[in-house]
DNA sequence: CGTTGACCTTGACGTTACGTCAACTTCTAC
DNA sequence: GTAGAAGTTGACGTAACGTCAAGGTCAACG
C-alpha cells in the first residue's frame, strides 16, 4: 500500500508543502520516488509522520524532532510508548487549564479576588522540549557514551583521526572541483560509510537523512566545513549518490 | 494589585518580548504605564492574557484573537464559558490521539496492517479557527436579539416594515434575473446594510457571516424567501459582493 | 554618594516553519 | 487530444516572535 503526497497530506490534516519541507530536512523521506520525481509514502512513513506531528504539537522544533526520529530511538515501539506518556501528560495539563478557567470564571462571577498563579496553571507548555530531549537525549547519549567509553584512549584518538582524515579528503575533492558522483568522491564516501557503520548499520533512508542533517546541524557542518567551506554540502550530495547506488531500503 | 512585565511573563510562562508584541497589536494594553515608560498589569489584564493564550493554543492567529477579545465578546463570563467548551473539546481530541497512538502501537507490535485514517485521528487541529468564528457569529446574533427586545412595539413594527420592503425589492430583483453584483441589486443591499447598521456597525467579516446566517437559519430564510424562493441566496451573494466592495476588515 | 546588577525601554534585524506564487511537467479522463 | 487535477523545483513572502544593541531606571549595599 502506497500513498501520494496529497493523499498523505489529507490523511494527516496537513499540506503537501509541509511534507516536502520535512523531506528537505531529512525528517520524512518518501519510501519511493518515481522516475517522474513524484513522492510516494508507505505505512512506515505514516507512522513516522504520526510521530513527527506529535512531537511538533508538543512544541519541539524541527531540528530537535529530526534528532529524535533519526538518531536515537531505532525502536519504534518504545518510541510510541514514550509518546503515549507525553500525551497523557498533555491531557493532564489541559485538565489543569480547565480547572484554571473554571476558577477564573467562578471568581469573576462572584466578584472575588483571584490569585495570579492559579490563573495560569497549566498554561506553560514550554516544558516539553526539555522533557523530550532529556528523555531521548539521555537514552541516545547513554548508548553513544557507553560505546565511546568502552574504547581505549588509542581507539578514541583513532576514531577522531579517521573523521578528520575523511573530512580533509572531502575538502580536497571539493577543491579539485570533483562532483558528488565522481568515483573518487564515492570512494571517500565509502570510507565515510564504513566509519559511521561502526554504530548499527543504517538503511538507505537513514543514511540520506543523516546527510541532510550534516547541512542542517551546525555542529556537523562545522566539523566538515572547517576543512573548506562547502565541504558539508559535498558530503551530503555524495552520501545521497552513495545511498542510491549501494544501499537498499 | 499590580505586576511588572517580567512578573506577568513568569506567571504565564511566556516572555516579556511576547507581552510587548501583544501590546503593539493592541491585544493586551497595560493597565498603567509609568512616567518612565514601564508597563504595569492588573487583574483584568491577567484574565485577558489567559484568554489570549488559550485562543493561541487553539491555533488562532493573533489578528483573529484580536477580533475575538476586542470586538464581539464584551461579556467576559460568556467568553470564558466558550473557552471552557473549547478546552473540553481539545481534551477529547487528545483522547482520540491517544487512542490512535495506542492502535498504532498494538498493530505495530503484532505486525498487523494499520488503517491510514485511524493513524491520524485527532491530529488535525485546524478545525478550531472555524469553530470559534462560528460561535462568535452566533453570539453576535444573540446580542442583536437582546437589542430587538429592548425596542417599543412601534419601533419593532417600523423595523419590520423596512425589512419587508427590502425583501420585496430583493425578490423583485431575483424575478428580473439580476445578478448579485448588479448595480441595482447593490443599491438594495446598501439599504439592507443601512437597515442592519441600526445595530452596532459591522465589519466585513461580520457582514459576510451574517449573510451566511441568512441561508443557514430558517427564521431568516423564511423572512426573505416568502417573497420568492431563492431570495435568501441572492441576498447572501449580494451581501458578499457589497462587503468586498464597501467594507474593510 | 557612587556603583553594581537586575529590570525596563525602544528600535531593528534574524529565525522558524511553513504559505504562496511562478513556470513547468505529468497523469487521468472524457 | 485536450482539459484539468496533481506533481515538480525554485524563490520570495509572512507570522510570531527571538535576539542583539544602546541606553534609561531602580533597589540596595558598602
Coordinates of C-alpha atoms (C1' of nucleotides) in Angstrom, one line a residue:
Chain A
X1 CA 0.0 0.0 0.0
X2 CA 1.3 3.4 -1.0
X3 CA 0.0 6.9 -0.9
X4 CA 0.7 10.1 -3.0
X5 CA 1.8 13.2 -1.3
X6 CA -1.7 14.7 -1.5
X7 CA -3.2 11.6 0.0
X8 CA -0.9 11.7 3.0
X9 CA -1.5 15.5 3.4
X10 CA -5.2 14.9 3.5
X11 CA -4.9 12.0 5.9
X12 CA -2.8 13.8 8.3
X13 CA -4.6 17.1 8.1
X14 CA -1.6 19.0 6.8
X15 CA -0.3 20.2 3.4
X16 CA 1.9 18.8 0.6
X17 CA 4.3 21.8 1.1
X18 CA 4.8 20.7 4.7
X19 CA 5.6 17.2 3.6
X20 CA 8.1 18.4 1.1
X21 CA 9.6 20.7 3.7
X22 CA 10.0 17.7 6.0
X23 CA 11.7 15.9 3.1
X24 CA 14.2 18.7 2.7
X25 CA 15.1 18.5 6.4
X26 CA 15.5 14.7 6.2
X27 CA 12.6 14.3 8.6
X28 CA 10.4 12.3 6.3
X29 CA 11.9 10.7 3.3
X30 CA 9.4 9.2 0.8
X31 CA 9.6 5.4 0.6
X32 CA 9.8 5.7 -3.2
X33 CA 10.4 8.4 -5.7
X34 CA 9.0 7.7 -9.2
X35 CA 11.0 8.3 -12.3
X36 CA 8.9 11.4 -12.8
X37 CA 10.0 12.8 -9.4
X38 CA 6.7 12.0 -7.7
X39 CA 6.9 11.1 -4.0
X40 CA 5.2 8.1 -2.6
X41 CA 4.8 7.1 1.0
X42 CA 4.2 3.7 2.6
X43 CA 2.9 2.6 6.0
X44 CA 6.2 3.2 7.8
X45 CA 6.2 6.7 6.6
X46 CA 2.7 7.3 8.0
X47 CA 3.8 6.0 11.5
X48 CA 6.9 8.2 11.2
X49 CA 4.8 11.2 10.3
X50 CA 2.5 10.5 13.2
X51 CA 5.5 10.7 15.5
X52 CA 6.7 13.9 13.9
X53 CA 3.3 15.6 14.2
X54 CA 3.1 14.5 17.8
X55 CA 6.4 16.0 18.7
X56 CA 5.6 19.1 16.8
X57 CA 2.4 19.5 18.8
X58 CA 4.4 19.2 21.9
X59 CA 6.3 22.3 20.9
X60 CA 9.6 20.8 19.7
X61 CA 11.5 22.5 16.8
X62 CA 12.0 20.6 13.6
X63 CA 15.8 20.1 14.2
X64 CA 15.0 18.6 17.6
X65 CA 12.4 16.4 16.1
X66 CA 15.0 15.3 13.5
X67 CA 17.4 14.3 16.1
X68 CA 14.7 12.3 17.9
X69 CA 13.3 10.4 14.9
X70 CA 16.5 9.9 13.1
X71 CA 19.1 9.2 15.7
X72 CA 18.1 7.8 19.0
X73 CA 15.2 5.5 19.1
X74 CA 15.6 2.8 16.5
X75 CA 12.9 1.0 18.4
X76 CA 9.6 2.4 17.1
X77 CA 7.6 0.6 19.7
X78 CA 9.5 2.1 22.6
X79 CA 9.2 5.5 21.0
X80 CA 5.5 5.1 20.7
X81 CA 5.3 4.3 24.4
X82 CA 7.1 7.4 25.2
X83 CA 4.7 9.4 23.1
X84 CA 1.7 7.8 24.9
X85 CA 3.3 9.0 28.2
X86 CA 3.7 12.5 26.9
X87 CA 0.2 12.6 25.5
X88 CA -1.2 11.5 28.9
X89 CA 0.8 14.3 30.4
X90 CA -0.6 16.8 27.9
X91 CA -4.2 15.7 28.7
X92 CA -3.5 16.2 32.3
X93 CA -2.2 19.7 31.5
X94 CA -5.4 20.5 29.6
X95 CA -7.2 19.3 32.7
X96 CA -5.3 21.8 34.8
X97 CA -6.1 24.5 32.3
X98 CA -9.8 23.7 32.5
X99 CA -9.6 24.0 36.3
X100 CA -7.9 27.3 36.0
X101 CA -10.5 28.7 33.7
X102 CA -13.3 27.4 35.9
X103 CA -11.7 29.2 38.8
X104 CA -11.4 32.4 36.9
X105 CA -15.0 32.0 35.8
X106 CA -16.4 31.4 39.3
X107 CA -14.4 34.2 40.9
X108 CA -15.2 36.6 38.2
X109 CA -18.9 35.9 38.5
X110 CA -18.8 36.4 42.3
X111 CA -16.5 39.4 42.0
X112 CA -14.0 37.6 44.1
X113 CA -10.3 38.3 44.0
X114 CA -8.3 35.8 42.0
X115 CA -4.8 34.6 42.6
X116 CA -2.3 35.2 39.9
X117 CA -0.6 31.7 39.9
X118 CA -3.9 29.8 39.6
X119 CA -4.9 31.8 36.6
X120 CA -2.1 30.4 34.6
X121 CA -1.8 26.9 36.0
X122 CA -1.4 24.5 33.1
X123 CA -0.5 27.3 30.6
X124 CA 3.2 26.9 30.2
X125 CA 3.8 24.2 27.7
X126 CA 7.4 25.0 27.0
X127 CA 8.3 22.3 29.4
X128 CA 8.0 19.5 26.8
X129 CA 11.0 20.5 24.7
X130 CA 13.2 19.9 27.8
X131 CA 11.4 16.8 28.9
X132 CA 11.6 15.1 25.5
X133 CA 15.2 15.9 24.6
X134 CA 16.1 14.9 28.1
X135 CA 14.4 11.6 27.8
X136 CA 15.7 10.8 24.4
X137 CA 18.9 12.7 24.8
X138 CA 19.7 10.6 27.8
X139 CA 19.0 7.4 26.0
X140 CA 20.9 8.3 22.9
X141 CA 23.7 9.8 24.9
X142 CA 23.9 6.8 27.1
X143 CA 24.1 4.4 24.2
X144 CA 26.7 6.6 22.5
X145 CA 28.6 7.2 25.7
X146 CA 28.7 3.6 26.7
X147 CA 30.1 2.7 23.3
X148 CA 32.5 5.6 23.4
X149 CA 33.8 4.8 26.9
X150 CA 34.2 1.2 26.0
X151 CA 37.0 2.4 23.7
X152 CA 40.6 2.7 24.8
X153 CA 42.3 6.1 24.5
X154 CA 44.1 5.0 21.4
X155 CA 40.9 3.8 19.8
X156 CA 39.3 7.1 20.7
X157 CA 42.1 9.1 19.1
X158 CA 42.0 6.8 16.0
X159 CA 38.2 7.3 15.6
X160 CA 38.6 11.1 15.8
X161 CA 41.5 10.9 13.4
X162 CA 39.5 8.9 10.8
X163 CA 36.8 11.6 10.8
X164 CA 39.4 14.3 10.3
X165 CA 41.1 12.3 7.5
X166 CA 37.8 11.8 5.8
X167 CA 36.8 15.4 6.1
X168 CA 40.1 16.5 4.7
X169 CA 39.7 14.1 1.8
X170 CA 36.3 15.6 1.1
X171 CA 37.7 19.1 1.3
X172 CA 40.4 18.2 -1.1
X173 CA 37.9 16.7 -3.5
X174 CA 35.9 19.9 -3.3
X175 CA 39.0 22.0 -4.0
X176 CA 39.7 19.8 -7.0
X177 CA 36.2 20.6 -8.2
X178 CA 35.1 16.9 -8.2
X179 CA 31.3 16.3 -8.4
X180 CA 29.5 14.2 -5.8
X181 CA 29.1 11.3 -8.2
X182 CA 32.7 11.1 -9.1
X183 CA 34.3 7.7 -8.4
X184 CA 37.0 9.2 -6.2
X185 CA 34.4 11.1 -4.2
X186 CA 32.4 8.0 -3.9
X187 CA 35.4 6.1 -2.6
X188 CA 35.8 8.6 0.2
X189 CA 32.1 8.3 0.9
X190 CA 32.6 4.5 1.2
X191 CA 35.2 5.3 3.9
X192 CA 32.7 7.6 5.5
X193 CA 30.1 5.0 5.4
X194 CA 32.4 2.4 7.0
X195 CA 33.3 4.9 9.6
X196 CA 29.6 5.5 10.5
X197 CA 28.9 1.8 10.3
X198 CA 30.8 1.2 13.5
X199 CA 27.5 2.0 15.1
X200 CA 24.4 0.0 13.9
X201 CA 24.3 -0.2 10.2
X202 CA 22.0 2.3 8.5
X203 CA 19.4 1.8 5.8
X204 CA 19.2 4.0 2.7
X205 CA 16.7 6.4 4.1
X206 CA 18.6 6.6 7.3
X207 CA 21.9 7.4 5.5
X208 CA 20.3 10.0 3.3
X209 CA 18.6 11.6 6.3
X210 CA 22.0 11.6 8.1
X211 CA 23.4 13.5 5.1
X212 CA 20.6 16.1 5.3
X213 CA 21.5 16.5 9.0
X214 CA 25.0 17.5 8.1
X215 CA 23.9 20.6 6.3
X216 CA 21.2 21.4 8.8
X217 CA 23.1 20.9 12.1
X218 CA 25.8 23.5 12.7
X219 CA 27.7 21.0 14.9
X220 CA 28.2 18.8 11.9
X221 CA 28.8 21.4 9.2
X222 CA 31.5 22.9 11.5
X223 CA 33.2 19.5 11.7
X224 CA 33.4 19.4 7.9
X225 CA 33.5 22.9 6.7
X226 CA 36.5 23.8 8.9
X227 CA 38.5 21.9 6.2
X228 CA 37.0 24.1 3.5
X229 CA 33.7 25.9 3.1
X230 CA 31.1 23.9 1.2
X231 CA 32.5 20.5 2.2
X232 CA 29.4 19.6 4.2
X233 CA 27.2 20.1 1.1
X234 CA 29.5 17.9 -1.0
X235 CA 29.4 15.3 1.7
X236 CA 25.6 15.3 1.7
X237 CA 25.4 15.0 -2.0
X238 CA 28.0 12.3 -2.1
X239 CA 26.1 10.4 0.6
X240 CA 22.9 10.7 -1.4
X241 CA 24.5 9.2 -4.5
X242 CA 26.2 6.5 -2.4
X243 CA 22.9 5.5 -0.8
X244 CA 21.2 5.3 -4.2
X245 CA 24.0 3.1 -5.6
X246 CA 24.8 0.9 -2.7
X247 CA 22.1 0.7 -0.1
X248 CA 18.6 -0.8 -0.1
X249 CA 15.8 0.5 2.0
Chain B
X1 CA -2.6 44.6 42.9
X2 CA -0.2 45.2 40.0
X3 CA 2.5 43.3 38.3
X4 CA 5.6 44.3 36.2
X5 CA 6.1 42.9 32.8
X6 CA 8.5 40.3 34.0
X7 CA 6.2 39.2 36.8
X8 CA 3.5 38.6 34.3
X9 CA 5.8 36.8 31.9
X10 CA 6.9 34.4 34.6
X11 CA 3.4 33.8 35.8
X12 CA 2.1 33.0 32.3
X13 CA 5.1 31.0 31.2
X14 CA 5.9 33.4 28.4
X15 CA 8.4 36.2 27.7
X16 CA 8.4 40.0 28.1
X17 CA 9.0 40.3 24.4
X18 CA 5.8 38.5 23.7
X19 CA 3.8 40.8 26.0
X20 CA 5.3 43.8 24.3
X21 CA 4.4 42.3 21.0
X22 CA 0.8 41.8 22.1
X23 CA 0.8 45.4 23.3
X24 CA 1.9 46.6 19.8
X25 CA -1.0 44.7 18.2
X26 CA -3.5 46.1 20.7
X27 CA -4.1 42.7 22.1
X28 CA -3.0 43.4 25.7
X29 CA -2.7 47.0 26.8
X30 CA -1.0 47.6 30.2
X31 CA -3.4 48.9 32.8
X32 CA -0.9 51.6 33.6
X33 CA 2.3 53.0 32.1
X34 CA 4.6 54.7 34.5
X35 CA 6.2 58.1 33.7
X36 CA 9.4 56.1 32.9
X37 CA 7.6 54.0 30.3
X38 CA 7.4 50.9 32.5
X39 CA 4.3 48.7 31.8
X40 CA 2.2 47.5 34.7
X41 CA -0.7 45.0 34.5
X42 CA -3.7 44.4 36.8
X43 CA -6.0 41.5 37.4
X44 CA -8.2 42.2 34.3
X45 CA -5.1 42.1 32.2
X46 CA -4.3 38.7 33.6
X47 CA -7.7 37.3 32.7
X48 CA -7.4 38.8 29.3
X49 CA -4.0 37.3 28.8
X50 CA -5.4 34.0 29.9
X51 CA -8.0 34.2 27.1
X52 CA -5.3 35.2 24.6
X53 CA -3.1 32.3 25.4
X54 CA -6.0 29.9 25.2
X55 CA -7.0 31.1 21.8
X56 CA -3.4 31.0 20.7
X57 CA -3.1 27.4 21.8
X58 CA -6.2 26.5 19.8
X59 CA -4.3 27.6 16.8
X60 CA -5.9 31.0 16.1
X61 CA -3.7 33.8 14.5
X62 CA -3.2 36.9 16.5
X63 CA -5.4 39.1 14.3
X64 CA -8.2 36.6 14.8
X65 CA -7.6 36.7 18.5
X66 CA -7.7 40.5 18.5
X67 CA -11.1 40.3 16.8
X68 CA -12.4 38.0 19.4
X69 CA -11.1 39.7 22.5
X70 CA -11.6 43.2 21.3
X71 CA -14.8 43.1 19.3
X72 CA -17.5 40.7 19.9
X73 CA -17.5 39.2 23.3
X74 CA -17.8 42.2 25.7
X75 CA -19.1 39.7 28.2
X76 CA -16.1 38.1 29.9
X77 CA -18.1 35.5 31.7
X78 CA -19.8 34.3 28.5
X79 CA -16.4 34.2 26.8
X80 CA -14.9 32.1 29.5
X81 CA -17.7 29.7 29.1
X82 CA -17.0 29.3 25.4
X83 CA -13.4 28.8 26.3
X84 CA -14.3 26.0 28.7
X85 CA -16.2 24.3 25.9
X86 CA -13.3 24.5 23.6
X87 CA -10.9 23.2 26.1
X88 CA -13.2 20.2 26.7
X89 CA -13.2 19.6 23.0
X90 CA -9.4 19.8 23.0
X91 CA -9.1 17.3 25.8
X92 CA -11.4 15.0 23.8
X93 CA -9.2 15.4 20.8
X94 CA -6.1 14.5 22.8
X95 CA -8.1 11.4 23.9
X96 CA -8.6 10.5 20.3
X97 CA -4.9 11.0 19.6
X98 CA -4.1 8.7 22.5
X99 CA -6.3 6.0 21.0
X100 CA -4.7 6.5 17.6
X101 CA -1.2 6.0 19.1
X102 CA -2.4 3.0 21.1
X103 CA -3.7 1.4 17.9
X104 CA -0.5 2.1 16.1
X105 CA 1.4 0.7 19.0
X106 CA -0.6 -2.5 19.2
X107 CA -0.7 -3.2 15.5
X108 CA 3.0 -2.5 15.1
X109 CA 3.8 -4.9 17.9
X110 CA 1.6 -7.6 16.4
X111 CA 2.9 -6.8 12.9
X112 CA -0.7 -6.1 11.9
X113 CA -1.7 -3.9 9.0
X114 CA -2.9 -0.5 10.1
X115 CA -5.5 1.7 8.5
X116 CA -4.4 5.1 7.3
X117 CA -7.3 7.1 8.7
X118 CA -7.1 5.8 12.2
X119 CA -3.4 6.7 12.4
X120 CA -4.2 10.3 12.2
X121 CA -7.5 10.5 14.1
X122 CA -7.3 13.6 16.3
X123 CA -4.4 15.1 14.6
X124 CA -6.0 17.8 12.6
X125 CA -6.4 20.8 14.9
X126 CA -7.1 23.3 12.2
X127 CA -10.8 23.0 13.0
X128 CA -10.8 25.5 15.8
X129 CA -10.5 28.6 13.8
X130 CA -13.8 27.8 12.1
X131 CA -15.5 26.7 15.3
X132 CA -14.5 29.9 17.1
X133 CA -15.6 32.3 14.4
X134 CA -18.8 30.4 14.1
X135 CA -19.6 30.8 17.7
X136 CA -18.7 34.4 17.5
X137 CA -21.3 34.8 14.8
X138 CA -23.9 33.1 17.0
X139 CA -23.1 35.3 19.9
X140 CA -23.4 38.4 17.7
X141 CA -26.8 37.2 16.8
X142 CA -27.8 36.9 20.4
X143 CA -26.7 40.4 21.1
X144 CA -28.9 41.5 18.3
X145 CA -31.8 39.6 19.8
X146 CA -31.4 41.5 23.1
X147 CA -31.4 44.7 21.3
X148 CA -34.6 43.7 19.5
X149 CA -36.4 43.0 22.7
X150 CA -35.4 46.5 24.0
X151 CA -37.5 48.2 21.3
X152 CA -41.0 49.6 21.6
X153 CA -43.8 48.0 19.6
X154 CA -44.0 50.9 17.2
X155 CA -40.2 50.7 16.6
X156 CA -40.5 47.0 16.1
X157 CA -43.2 47.5 13.5
X158 CA -41.3 50.1 11.6
X159 CA -38.2 48.0 11.7
X160 CA -40.2 45.0 10.3
X161 CA -41.7 47.1 7.6
X162 CA -38.4 48.2 6.4
X163 CA -37.2 44.6 6.3
X164 CA -40.3 43.6 4.3
X165 CA -39.7 46.4 1.8
X166 CA -36.2 45.4 1.3
X167 CA -37.1 41.7 1.0
X168 CA -39.7 42.6 -1.6
X169 CA -37.1 44.6 -3.6
X170 CA -34.7 41.6 -3.5
X171 CA -37.4 39.3 -4.6
X172 CA -38.2 41.6 -7.5
X173 CA -34.6 41.7 -8.5
X174 CA -34.5 37.9 -8.4
X175 CA -37.6 37.8 -10.6
X176 CA -35.9 40.2 -13.1
X177 CA -33.0 37.8 -13.2
X178 CA -30.5 40.4 -11.9
X179 CA -27.1 39.1 -10.7
X180 CA -25.8 39.8 -7.2
X181 CA -23.2 42.3 -8.4
X182 CA -25.7 44.3 -10.5
X183 CA -25.8 47.9 -9.5
X184 CA -29.5 47.9 -8.8
X185 CA -29.1 44.9 -6.5
X186 CA -26.2 46.5 -4.8
X187 CA -28.3 49.6 -4.2
X188 CA -30.8 47.4 -2.4
X189 CA -28.0 45.9 -0.5
X190 CA -27.0 49.3 0.6
X191 CA -30.4 49.8 2.0
X192 CA -30.1 46.5 3.6
X193 CA -26.8 47.4 5.1
X194 CA -28.2 50.7 6.5
X195 CA -31.1 48.8 8.0
X196 CA -28.7 46.4 9.7
X197 CA -26.5 49.3 10.8
X198 CA -29.1 50.3 13.3
X199 CA -27.4 47.8 15.5
X200 CA -23.6 48.3 16.1
X201 CA -21.8 48.7 12.7
X202 CA -20.4 45.5 11.3
X203 CA -17.0 44.8 9.9
X204 CA -16.6 43.0 6.6
X205 CA -16.2 39.6 8.1
X206 CA -19.2 40.2 10.3
X207 CA -21.4 41.3 7.4
X208 CA -20.4 38.2 5.3
X209 CA -21.0 35.9 8.3
X210 CA -24.4 37.5 8.7
X211 CA -25.1 36.7 5.1
X212 CA -24.2 33.1 5.6
X213 CA -26.6 33.0 8.5
X214 CA -29.5 34.0 6.3
X215 CA -29.2 30.8 4.3
X216 CA -28.5 28.7 7.4
X217 CA -31.1 30.0 9.8
X218 CA -34.7 29.1 8.8
X219 CA -36.1 32.1 10.6
X220 CA -34.2 34.3 8.3
X221 CA -34.7 32.4 5.1
X222 CA -38.4 32.4 5.7
X223 CA -38.4 36.2 6.1
X224 CA -36.9 36.5 2.7
X225 CA -38.0 33.5 0.7
X226 CA -41.6 34.2 1.4
X227 CA -41.3 36.9 -1.2
X228 CA -39.9 34.5 -3.7
X229 CA -37.9 31.3 -3.4
X230 CA -34.2 31.8 -3.7
X231 CA -34.3 35.4 -2.5
X232 CA -32.2 34.5 0.6
X233 CA -29.5 33.1 -1.5
X234 CA -29.4 36.2 -3.7
X235 CA -29.3 38.3 -0.5
X236 CA -26.3 36.4 0.8
X237 CA -24.4 36.7 -2.5
X238 CA -25.3 40.4 -2.8
X239 CA -24.1 40.9 0.8
X240 CA -20.8 39.2 -0.1
X241 CA -20.2 41.5 -3.1
X242 CA -21.2 44.5 -1.1
X243 CA -18.9 43.6 1.7
X244 CA -16.0 43.2 -0.7
X245 CA -16.7 46.5 -2.3
X246 CA -17.5 48.7 0.6
X247 CA -16.3 47.4 3.9
X248 CA -12.8 47.0 5.3
X249 CA -12.0 44.3 7.7
Chain C
dC1 C1' 27.2 59.1 47.3
dG2 C1' 28.5 56.1 43.8
dT3 C1' 28.2 51.9 41.6
dT4 C1' 26.6 47.3 40.9
dG5 C1' 23.2 44.4 39.0
dA6 C1' 18.5 43.3 37.8
dC7 C1' 15.0 45.3 35.1
dC8 C1' 13.0 48.4 31.9
dT9 C1' 12.6 51.0 27.3
dT10 C1' 12.6 51.4 22.0
dG11 C1' 14.3 50.2 17.6
dA12 C1' 15.9 46.9 14.2
dC13 C1' 17.3 42.9 12.2
dG14 C1' 17.3 37.5 12.4
dT15 C1' 14.7 33.0 12.5
dT16 C1' 11.5 29.2 12.1
dA17 C1' 8.1 26.8 9.6
dC18 C1' 6.0 26.9 6.5
dG19 C1' 2.5 29.9 2.7
dT20 C1' 2.3 31.4 -1.8
dC21 C1' 3.3 32.3 -6.4
dA22 C1' 5.6 31.0 -10.8
dA23 C1' 6.9 28.2 -14.5
dC24 C1' 6.8 23.8 -16.0
dT25 C1' 5.8 18.6 -16.4
dT26 C1' 2.8 14.6 -15.8
dC27 C1' -1.1 11.7 -15.0
dT28 C1' -6.2 10.9 -15.7
dA29 C1' -10.4 11.0 -18.1
dC30 C1' -13.6 12.1 -21.4
Chain D
dG1 C1' -6.1 15.4 -27.7
dT2 C1' -7.2 18.4 -24.7
dA3 C1' -8.8 19.9 -20.2
dG4 C1' -8.0 19.7 -15.5
dA5 C1' -6.1 17.9 -11.4
dA6 C1' -1.8 16.9 -9.3
dG7 C1' 3.1 16.7 -9.4
dT8 C1' 7.9 19.0 -9.5
dT9 C1' 11.6 22.6 -8.3
dG10 C1' 13.0 27.2 -7.1
dA11 C1' 12.3 31.7 -5.0
dC12 C1' 10.2 35.0 -2.3
dG13 C1' 6.7 36.3 1.4
dT14 C1' 5.0 36.1 6.2
dA15 C1' 3.7 35.5 11.2
dA16 C1' 5.2 35.5 15.8
dC17 C1' 8.2 36.2 18.0
dG18 C1' 13.9 35.7 19.4
dT19 C1' 17.9 38.2 19.8
dC20 C1' 21.0 41.8 20.0
dA21 C1' 22.1 46.9 20.5
dA22 C1' 22.1 51.1 23.0
dG23 C1' 20.6 53.1 26.6
dG24 C1' 17.5 54.8 30.9
dT25 C1' 15.7 53.2 35.9
dC26 C1' 15.6 51.4 40.5
dA27 C1' 16.7 49.0 45.0
dA28 C1' 20.5 48.2 47.7
dC29 C1' 24.9 47.9 49.6
dG30 C1' 29.4 49.5 51.1

